[in-house]
Amino acid sequence: MLVTSPANVRYLSGFTGSNGWLLVGGDRTVLVTDPRYEIQAHTQVDCDVWVTRSKLVGTLAKLVRKWGWRRIGFETAHLRHEAYAGLSETAQSGVEWVPLKGWVERLRACKSQWEIERVRQAAATAAQAFDAIVPLLKPGLTEKEVATELDYRLRRLGADRAAFETIVATGPNSALPHAQPTDRQLQAGEPVLLDFGAQRHCYASDMTRTVHLGAAPASFRRLYAAVLEAQQAALEAVRAGVTSADVDEAARAVLSRHKLESLFVHATGHGVGIEVHELPRLGKGERARLREGMVVTIEPGIYVEGYCGIRIEDTVLVTQQGCEVLTQAPKNLLEL
Ligand code: ZN
Ligand code: ZN
């Protein structure tokens, strides 16, 4: 199998460079990379390393012919058409390329103890960064300034970097589930939604908290309480053996009881590991069962256009009996 997704290459071999393909066979495995990564590859991987000054695809095609490989799987989601076209030229010498979907991704869904420790650290780092940023949230700061400060805190606390582009969204901007920080200032009487995570030793965490500057009006408190109740219900539904859809339904049922279901426009959660979004997906109709050792987010949210968005998200470890919340930070409504 030819593995071209950087995250999958990292998972299988330990290589963290940006340019490396892994060829995995019955009796030999080779990492093909360029001279910039020669030293790094030799320290990080224990399979053979092939260094090439030309394009990986050309080298790959040569190796495959030389070794007489006949049938090779490739990752449909992670191979550019240009590269695929280059590889398919080997078909003339009898090589068959077999499209594969999600093979390594499915392996990655269940974490080893070693991986769990890494996600645990990434989650603890994010939770500490949240504790550090709360006292700094004051009217007049811009969303960008808060996001910069949060990223800085993550690094100061030991993260390699933020796991993804930190979201800081105030007032009506928080109604965009994937808002980008702007120059809008924090204002008293408005909510602030913070969605962020740490990447530490190649593993990510993901968490969201929504706080309110100044006393929150009753309407906001009611919405917040409903989202918190939905998140709690979903957390309680998590355990090895239930389907992803069951967990999603637990959150959805609560919001539906509060007549807010139409405002919950995304899935309840997703796997987290080397990448921020991994398998499984915790959404409607997902029949896959949760297994011990999976790490997933639980993040119901509601979005009211022109007014506010509220999301509460934790990264949790699936266990036999339930789950362990790894992002331990306050969830009661903070009115700052
Ligand atoms: Zn998030
Ligand atoms: Zn998330």
XYZ file of C-alpha atoms and ligand atoms in Angstrom:
338
model
C 0.000 0.000 0.000
C 1.205 3.499 -0.813
C 0.465 5.882 2.073
C 0.519 9.559 1.107
C -1.498 11.277 3.846
C 1.056 13.018 6.125
C -0.993 12.073 9.199
C -1.144 8.416 8.135
C 2.579 8.371 7.331
C 3.237 9.800 10.776
C 0.955 7.244 12.438
C 2.551 4.251 10.740
C 6.206 5.313 10.698
C 6.758 8.212 13.117
C 7.986 10.506 10.333
C 6.840 14.103 10.878
C 8.281 15.811 7.782
C 6.078 17.490 5.199
C 7.316 15.489 2.208
C 7.379 11.732 2.654
C 5.508 8.782 1.202
C 5.416 5.373 2.780
C 5.358 2.208 0.723
C 4.190 -0.672 2.915
C 4.627 -4.203 1.641
C 4.527 -7.744 2.962
C 8.283 -7.969 3.419
C 9.543 -4.432 3.090
C 8.502 -0.922 4.062
C 10.200 2.145 2.670
C 9.854 5.828 3.417
C 10.635 7.933 0.351
C 11.588 11.538 1.071
C 13.892 14.343 -0.114
C 17.348 15.384 1.173
C 15.927 18.075 3.495
C 14.520 15.294 5.636
C 17.316 12.733 5.372
C 18.715 13.179 8.908
C 15.256 13.570 10.429
C 13.948 10.436 8.703
C 16.828 8.316 9.968
C 16.154 9.428 13.562
C 12.379 9.059 13.402
C 11.690 5.833 11.512
C 12.967 2.285 11.737
C 12.000 1.167 8.228
C 14.202 1.717 5.139
C 14.591 5.324 4.001
C 14.990 6.222 0.325
C 16.162 9.759 -0.357
C 15.504 11.266 -3.765
C 16.346 14.601 -5.331
C 13.568 14.271 -7.874
C 9.784 14.103 -7.393
C 8.525 11.366 -5.066
C 6.149 10.038 -7.708
C 8.912 9.316 -10.244
C 11.040 7.559 -7.623
C 8.057 5.549 -6.426
C 7.284 4.385 -9.930
C 10.906 3.256 -10.381
C 11.011 1.385 -7.069
C 7.751 -0.413 -7.773
C 8.992 -1.565 -11.166
C 12.377 -2.584 -9.805
C 10.850 -4.672 -7.021
C 8.273 -6.169 -9.354
C 5.287 -5.149 -7.215
C 2.063 -5.967 -9.027
C -0.882 -4.778 -6.966
C -0.663 -1.657 -4.850
C -3.345 0.119 -2.848
C -3.409 3.906 -2.706
C -5.330 6.432 -0.641
C -8.035 7.967 -2.836
C -8.538 10.853 -0.408
C -4.847 11.752 -0.248
C -3.298 11.403 -3.682
C -3.381 14.319 -6.093
C -4.648 13.594 -9.553
C -1.311 14.754 -10.964
C 0.587 12.201 -8.868
C -1.936 9.479 -9.649
C -1.458 10.120 -13.354
C 2.310 9.703 -12.873
C 1.881 6.444 -11.005
C -0.611 5.004 -13.481
C 2.075 5.074 -16.156
C 3.484 2.010 -14.392
C 0.346 0.166 -15.494
C 2.118 -0.454 -18.804
C 4.556 -2.653 -16.896
C 1.656 -4.535 -15.316
C 1.183 -2.672 -12.013
C -2.397 -2.449 -10.783
C -3.323 0.498 -8.540
C -6.218 -0.285 -6.167
C -8.198 2.613 -4.653
C -8.529 2.366 -0.842
C -10.607 4.533 1.445
C -9.955 5.140 5.133
C -7.842 2.050 5.842
C -5.302 3.764 8.067
C -7.889 6.237 9.371
C -9.920 3.334 10.786
C -6.830 2.003 12.567
C -6.213 5.440 14.043
C -9.691 5.728 15.601
C -8.756 3.584 18.631
C -5.808 5.021 20.509
C -3.035 3.093 22.254
C -2.080 3.928 25.862
C 0.906 5.851 24.463
C -1.359 7.945 22.258
C -3.927 8.493 25.011
C -1.192 9.973 27.215
C -0.337 12.417 24.449
C -3.933 13.518 23.887
C -4.341 13.769 27.655
C -1.423 16.219 27.810
C -2.724 18.220 24.854
C -6.143 18.433 26.537
C -4.701 19.480 29.903
C -2.639 22.177 28.170
C -5.732 23.613 26.465
C -7.694 23.597 29.734
C -4.844 25.458 31.474
C -4.740 28.002 28.646
C -8.461 28.615 29.142
C -7.948 29.246 32.875
C -5.177 31.696 31.963
C -7.178 33.615 29.365
C -10.419 34.102 31.350
C -9.062 36.874 33.659
C -7.774 38.729 30.578
C -11.132 38.929 28.778
C -12.046 42.613 28.971
C -14.124 44.970 26.830
C -11.985 46.783 24.229
C -9.741 43.851 23.234
C -10.308 42.617 19.703
C -11.112 39.029 18.767
C -7.725 38.830 17.014
C -5.918 40.052 20.117
C -7.611 37.449 22.304
C -6.838 34.696 19.770
C -3.168 35.763 19.665
C -2.988 35.792 23.454
C -4.605 32.349 23.662
C -2.150 30.905 21.112
C 0.714 32.410 23.093
C -0.590 30.873 26.314
C -0.880 27.470 24.638
C 2.785 27.606 23.637
C 3.922 28.951 26.990
C 2.146 25.996 28.607
C 4.047 23.489 26.486
C 2.059 23.100 23.265
C 4.013 22.773 20.013
C 1.384 25.087 18.557
C -2.346 25.631 18.427
C -4.006 22.485 17.030
C -6.020 24.572 14.539
C -6.858 28.219 13.902
C -8.160 29.486 17.211
C -11.723 30.776 17.057
C -12.617 33.820 19.128
C -16.065 35.161 18.234
C -17.993 37.904 19.996
C -21.668 38.859 19.909
C -23.316 38.105 16.546
C -20.021 36.675 15.165
C -20.431 33.737 17.546
C -23.436 32.641 15.487
C -20.969 31.455 12.808
C -19.882 27.960 13.899
C -16.475 28.387 12.213
C -15.973 32.121 12.729
C -12.557 33.659 12.078
C -11.262 36.219 14.591
C -11.810 39.791 13.367
C -10.973 43.299 14.597
C -14.324 43.448 16.398
C -13.920 44.430 20.035
C -15.237 42.543 23.031
C -18.185 44.430 24.470
C -19.948 44.302 27.815
C -23.300 42.555 27.516
C -22.119 40.143 24.801
C -21.012 36.528 24.695
C -17.498 35.440 23.684
C -17.046 31.998 22.145
C -13.563 30.465 22.293
C -12.823 27.266 20.329
C -9.225 26.128 20.470
C -6.864 23.247 21.143
C -3.247 22.390 21.768
C -1.038 20.268 19.605
C 1.529 18.530 21.745
C 3.897 15.745 20.640
C 1.908 15.456 17.396
C -1.459 14.950 19.133
C -4.308 17.449 19.285
C -7.043 18.460 21.673
C -10.181 20.463 20.945
C -12.408 22.414 23.314
C -14.936 25.262 23.294
C -16.253 27.503 26.027
C -18.753 30.346 25.728
C -18.559 33.069 28.358
C -20.508 36.298 28.817
C -19.057 39.759 29.450
C -21.152 41.296 32.184
C -24.387 39.868 33.546
C -26.194 37.734 30.973
C -29.869 38.418 30.225
C -32.398 35.735 31.104
C -32.827 34.801 27.421
C -29.121 34.015 27.103
C -29.029 32.070 30.349
C -31.914 29.928 29.156
C -30.128 29.106 25.893
C -26.872 28.417 27.714
C -28.570 26.076 30.184
C -30.129 24.121 27.309
C -26.774 23.651 25.532
C -25.089 22.610 28.766
C -27.885 20.120 29.450
C -27.485 18.723 25.912
C -23.725 18.396 26.355
C -24.187 16.645 29.692
C -26.727 14.240 28.182
C -24.353 13.382 25.314
C -21.441 12.870 27.731
C -23.614 10.508 29.764
C -24.520 8.572 26.601
C -20.862 7.915 25.702
C -19.529 4.426 26.435
C -17.990 1.558 24.486
C -20.658 -0.287 22.488
C -23.167 2.502 21.778
C -23.447 3.866 18.248
C -22.218 7.327 17.322
C -25.805 8.157 16.375
C -26.999 7.314 19.927
C -24.669 9.941 21.381
C -25.738 12.501 18.787
C -29.383 11.725 19.499
C -28.898 12.250 23.246
C -27.808 15.856 22.624
C -30.423 16.437 19.929
C -33.282 15.151 22.110
C -32.517 17.699 24.832
C -32.368 20.609 22.371
C -35.520 19.388 20.716
C -37.305 19.364 24.107
C -36.269 23.028 24.439
C -37.494 23.638 20.844
C -33.957 24.544 19.777
C -33.077 21.573 17.588
C -33.264 23.558 14.343
C -30.480 25.822 15.665
C -28.103 22.858 16.148
C -26.631 22.732 12.653
C -23.695 20.339 12.975
C -22.802 16.908 14.303
C -22.312 16.335 18.043
C -18.647 15.469 17.728
C -15.671 13.903 15.996
C -12.592 11.849 16.759
C -9.397 13.667 17.791
C -5.807 12.417 17.570
C -2.972 13.195 15.179
C -5.539 15.329 13.373
C -8.214 17.502 14.918
C -10.946 15.863 12.858
C -10.697 12.085 12.711
C -12.977 9.075 12.836
C -15.503 8.473 14.238
C -18.026 11.140 13.306
C -20.724 11.510 15.951
C -23.663 12.540 13.817
C -27.143 11.530 12.755
C -27.330 8.080 11.183
C -23.729 7.070 12.063
C -24.034 3.341 12.793
C -20.376 2.822 13.805
C -20.042 1.758 17.435
C -17.802 3.558 19.889
C -14.926 1.452 21.194
C -12.743 1.678 24.259
C -9.735 3.912 23.572
C -11.461 6.179 21.081
C -11.032 9.894 21.760
C -13.938 12.068 20.639
C -15.326 15.540 21.137
C -18.789 16.268 22.495
C -19.810 19.686 21.221
C -23.460 20.547 20.800
C -24.119 24.177 19.940
C -26.896 26.521 18.888
C -26.618 29.512 16.587
C -29.035 32.429 16.446
C -28.302 34.644 13.443
C -27.599 38.255 14.387
C -27.605 37.492 18.114
C -25.256 34.790 19.386
C -23.868 31.301 19.251
C -23.320 29.015 22.212
C -21.169 25.899 22.031
C -19.666 23.803 24.797
C -17.058 21.263 23.733
C -14.878 18.745 25.520
C -12.409 16.146 24.318
C -13.216 12.832 26.030
C -11.804 9.316 26.215
C -14.288 6.479 25.599
C -14.141 3.786 28.295
C -16.054 0.537 28.984
C -18.317 2.228 31.532
C -18.587 5.722 30.068
C -16.075 8.400 29.345
C -13.343 10.459 30.924
C -13.423 14.199 30.207
C -9.862 15.244 29.316
C -10.463 18.997 28.924
C -11.204 19.808 32.565
C -12.321 23.444 32.663
C -15.391 25.129 34.177
C -18.656 24.856 32.250
C -21.012 26.864 34.453
C -21.894 30.162 32.766
C -19.042 32.583 33.468
C -20.220 36.196 33.630
C -17.074 38.299 33.613
Zn -13.496 22.850 18.560
Zn -14.427 20.006 17.496
